[in-house]
Structure formats: C-alpha cells, structure tokens
CSV table of C-alpha atoms in Angstrom, one decimal:
chain,number,residue,atom,x,y,z
A,1047,MET,CA,-0.4,0.0,-0.4
A,1048,ASP,CA,1.4,3.3,-0.8
A,1049,SER,CA,2.7,5.3,1.5
A,1050,ILE,CA,1.0,8.4,1.4
A,1051,ALA,CA,-2.5,6.5,1.9
A,1052,VAL,CA,-0.7,4.4,4.9
A,1053,GLY,CA,-0.1,7.8,6.6
A,1054,MET,CA,-4.0,9.3,5.6
A,1055,PHE,CA,-5.8,6.2,7.3
A,1056,TRP,CA,-3.6,6.3,10.5
A,1057,ILE,CA,-4.0,10.4,10.9
A,1058,SER,CA,-7.0,10.5,10.4
A,1059,SER,CA,-7.8,7.5,12.3
A,1060,ILE,CA,-6.3,8.7,15.2
A,1061,LEU,CA,-7.1,12.1,14.7
A,1062,ILE,CA,-10.9,11.7,15.3
A,1063,ILE,CA,-10.0,9.9,19.2
A,1064,PRO,CA,-10.5,13.5,20.7
A,1065,PHE,CA,-13.8,14.2,19.9
A,1066,TRP,CA,-15.7,10.9,20.2
A,1067,SER,CA,-13.8,10.9,23.5
A,1068,LEU,CA,-15.0,14.0,24.3
A,1069,MET,CA,-18.8,13.8,23.4
A,1070,TRP,CA,-18.6,10.2,24.9
A,1071,PHE,CA,-17.5,11.1,29.0
A,1072,MET,CA,-16.9,15.2,29.0
A,1073,PRO,CA,-20.3,15.7,26.4
A,1074,GLN,CA,-21.2,18.6,28.4
A,1075,HIS,CA,-17.6,20.6,29.0
A,1076,GLU,CA,-16.8,23.7,27.1
A,1077,LEU,CA,-14.4,22.1,25.1
A,1078,THR,CA,-16.5,19.6,24.2
A,1079,ARG,CA,-18.8,22.2,22.5
A,1080,ARG,CA,-15.8,24.4,21.3
A,1081,PHE,CA,-14.4,21.5,19.5
A,1082,VAL,CA,-17.2,19.1,18.8
A,1083,GLY,CA,-19.5,21.8,18.4
A,1084,ASP,CA,-18.1,24.1,15.4
A,1085,ILE,CA,-18.4,21.6,12.2
A,1086,ARG,CA,-14.9,23.1,10.8
A,1087,TRP,CA,-12.8,21.9,13.8
A,1088,SER,CA,-15.3,18.5,13.1
A,1089,VAL,CA,-14.6,17.9,9.7
A,1090,LEU,CA,-10.7,18.8,9.7
A,1091,PRO,CA,-8.9,16.3,10.9
A,1092,LEU,CA,-10.8,14.1,7.8
A,1093,LEU,CA,-11.3,16.3,5.1
A,1094,ILE,CA,-7.9,17.0,4.8
A,1095,PRO,CA,-5.9,13.4,4.0
A,1096,TYR,CA,-9.6,12.3,2.2
A,1097,VAL,CA,-8.9,15.7,-0.4
A,1098,ILE,CA,-5.1,14.7,0.1
A,1099,LEU,CA,-5.9,11.2,-2.0
A,1100,ALA,CA,-8.8,11.9,-3.9
A,1101,LEU,CA,-7.7,14.6,-5.9
A,1102,PRO,CA,-5.8,12.1,-8.1
A,1103,ASN,CA,-8.4,10.1,-7.4
A,1104,ALA,CA,-11.1,11.8,-8.6
A,1105,PRO,CA,-11.3,11.4,-12.8
A,1106,ASN,CA,-11.2,7.7,-12.4
A,1107,ILE,CA,-14.1,7.5,-9.8
A,1108,LEU,CA,-16.4,10.4,-11.5
A,1109,ILE,CA,-15.5,8.8,-15.4
A,1110,THR,CA,-16.4,5.0,-13.8
A,1111,PHE,CA,-19.4,6.5,-11.9
A,1112,ALA,CA,-20.8,8.8,-14.5
A,1113,SER,CA,-20.0,5.9,-17.3
A,1114,GLN,CA,-22.3,4.0,-16.0
A,1115,MET,CA,-24.0,2.5,-14.1
A,1116,PRO,CA,-23.0,1.0,-10.4
A,1117,THR,CA,-23.2,-2.3,-10.6
A,1118,PRO,CA,-21.7,-4.6,-7.1
A,1119,GLU,CA,-18.9,-5.6,-9.8
A,1120,ILE,CA,-18.0,-2.5,-10.6
A,1121,VAL,CA,-17.8,-1.8,-6.7
A,1122,VAL,CA,-15.6,-4.2,-6.0
A,1123,ASP,CA,-13.5,-3.7,-8.8
A,1124,LEU,CA,-13.0,0.1,-7.9
A,1125,PHE,CA,-11.9,-1.4,-4.1
A,1126,GLN,CA,-9.3,-3.2,-5.6
A,1127,ASP,CA,-7.6,0.1,-5.6
A,1128,ASP,CA,-5.4,0.6,-1.6
A,1129,GLU,CA,-6.1,4.4,-2.2
A,1130,VAL,CA,-9.6,3.8,-3.3
A,1131,ILE,CA,-9.9,1.4,0.5
A,1132,VAL,CA,-8.6,4.5,2.5
A,1133,LEU,CA,-10.8,6.5,0.9
A,1134,GLY,CA,-13.7,4.4,1.7
A,1135,TRP,CA,-12.5,4.4,5.7
A,1136,LEU,CA,-12.3,8.2,5.7
A,1137,HIS,CA,-15.9,8.0,4.0
A,1138,PHE,CA,-17.3,6.1,6.8
A,1139,LEU,CA,-15.2,8.3,9.3
A,1140,ALA,CA,-17.0,11.3,7.9
A,1141,PHE,CA,-20.2,10.3,8.5
A,1142,ASP,CA,-20.0,8.0,11.7
A,1143,LEU,CA,-18.7,11.1,13.2
A,1144,PHE,CA,-21.2,13.8,11.2
A,1145,ILE,CA,-24.1,11.5,12.7
A,1146,GLY,CA,-22.2,10.8,16.2
A,1147,ARG,CA,-22.3,14.6,15.8
A,1148,TYR,CA,-25.4,14.7,15.6
A,1149,VAL,CA,-26.6,12.6,18.2
A,1150,TRP,CA,-24.3,14.7,20.9
A,1151,LEU,CA,-26.0,17.4,19.7
A,1152,ARG,CA,-29.5,16.2,20.1
A,1153,MET,CA,-28.5,15.3,23.8
A,1154,LEU,CA,-27.3,18.5,24.9
A,1155,SER,CA,-30.6,19.4,23.3
A,1156,THR,CA,-32.8,17.1,25.2
A,1157,LYS,CA,-30.5,16.7,28.4
A,1158,ARG,CA,-30.2,13.1,28.2
A,1159,PRO,CA,-27.8,12.0,30.9
A,1160,ILE,CA,-24.4,10.5,30.0
A,1161,TYR,CA,-25.0,7.0,31.1
A,1162,VAL,CA,-27.8,6.8,28.1
A,1163,SER,CA,-25.7,9.5,25.4
A,1164,THR,CA,-21.9,7.0,25.8
A,1165,PRO,CA,-23.5,4.2,25.1
A,1166,ILE,CA,-25.5,5.3,22.2
A,1167,LEU,CA,-22.6,7.3,21.3
A,1168,ILE,CA,-19.9,4.3,20.8
A,1169,LEU,CA,-22.7,3.0,18.8
A,1170,CYS,CA,-22.3,5.8,15.8
A,1171,THR,CA,-18.9,5.1,16.3
A,1172,LEU,CA,-19.1,1.5,15.1
A,1173,MET,CA,-22.3,1.5,13.2
A,1174,ALA,CA,-23.5,4.9,12.3
A,1175,PRO,CA,-27.7,4.3,10.7
A,1176,LEU,CA,-28.0,1.9,13.8
A,1177,GLY,CA,-26.7,4.5,16.7
A,1178,PHE,CA,-28.4,7.4,14.8
A,1179,LEU,CA,-31.8,5.5,15.2
A,1180,LEU,CA,-31.3,4.6,18.9
A,1181,GLY,CA,-30.0,8.7,18.6
A,1182,LEU,CA,-33.5,9.4,17.2
A,1183,LEU,CA,-35.3,6.8,19.5
A,1184,ALA,CA,-33.5,8.2,22.9
A,1185,THR,CA,-34.3,11.4,22.2
A,1186,TRP,CA,-37.7,11.4,20.0
A,1187,GLN,CA,-39.4,14.1,21.9
A,1188,HIS,CA,-37.0,16.9,20.1
A,1189,ASN,CA,-38.2,15.8,17.0
A,1190,GLN,CA,-41.8,17.4,17.9
A,1191,VAL,CA,-40.0,20.7,19.3
A,1192,GLU,CA,-38.3,20.4,15.8
A,1193,ARG,CA,-41.0,20.3,13.4
A,1194,ASP,CA,-43.0,22.9,15.4
A,1195,SER,CA,-39.4,25.2,15.1
A,1196,VAL,CA,-39.4,24.4,11.7
A,1197,MET,CA,-43.0,25.1,10.6
A,1198,ASN,CA,-43.4,28.5,12.9
A,1199,HIS,CA,-39.9,30.4,11.7
A,1200,GLY,CA,-41.4,32.0,8.7
A,1201,LYS,CA,-44.7,33.1,11.0
C-alpha cells in the first residue's frame, strides 16, 4: 500500500479519537462544545486527508460512475485500489462522526444523561446508522419541537 494512503489512514483514525472521547465522556464540557460543536473543527481531521487522496483519484472515480450505472461488480473492482479503500474508510469515518455529532447535539438539547448518550454515541462510532436510529428514539420528543420550530419559522 502506498505510504501516503497509509499515513492518511492513521492520521485520520487517530485525529478523530479526541472528538469521540469528548462526546462520550465530557458531553457537556466547554471544550466539547467548542471543538465538536464547531463543524469546521469536526471535519478538518478527515477533510484534509480525504482531499489529499481524492484529488488524484477523482477522475477515475467520476468517470467510472458517470459512464455506467454502478453495480456491485463495478464497486468491488474500484475497491481493488488501496487508495480507494482508504478513501472509503475516510468516508466511513466522516459519516460516523457527522451522525455522532448530530446525535450528540440532540442529546444535549434534550438533556439526556451521560449513561444514555455514551452507549448510543459509541454505537454511532461503530455502526452509525444503528446509533442514529437509537439516538432518534432516545430524543423522540425533540422531533416535535424541531418540527414545530421549522413550521413556525416563517410566521
């Protein structure tokens, strides 16, 4: 595997640990609100390595998906390239962190205790769609407040 891809893999994997740790163990701390609460800080550890790997691979990926309907075979063939595998990993990390951040914000707004938020956020780290589902269920009444806020915004 290319040393740049390996470096981007490890840099990203290590740099997001503080964000998850803050959300898990210090969800209401000012430091968490400052770094995790600011989307720019949250995505930076993943965005820079992603751009470094995506730019040289973008033409191949775009041509592959623009020229034909994606099939499982095409995706598997695309993932034969080590850099594309690392791009996929970075995509997973970004998605997990984005979903986890959204769930963390909902947990804060509904004042869920740490013993509720931490297991759900850990699940977001490992399996974001399931963590997202549990996060929505744990903050269900927030849905009505959010919907009312959006519906009454223009009035």
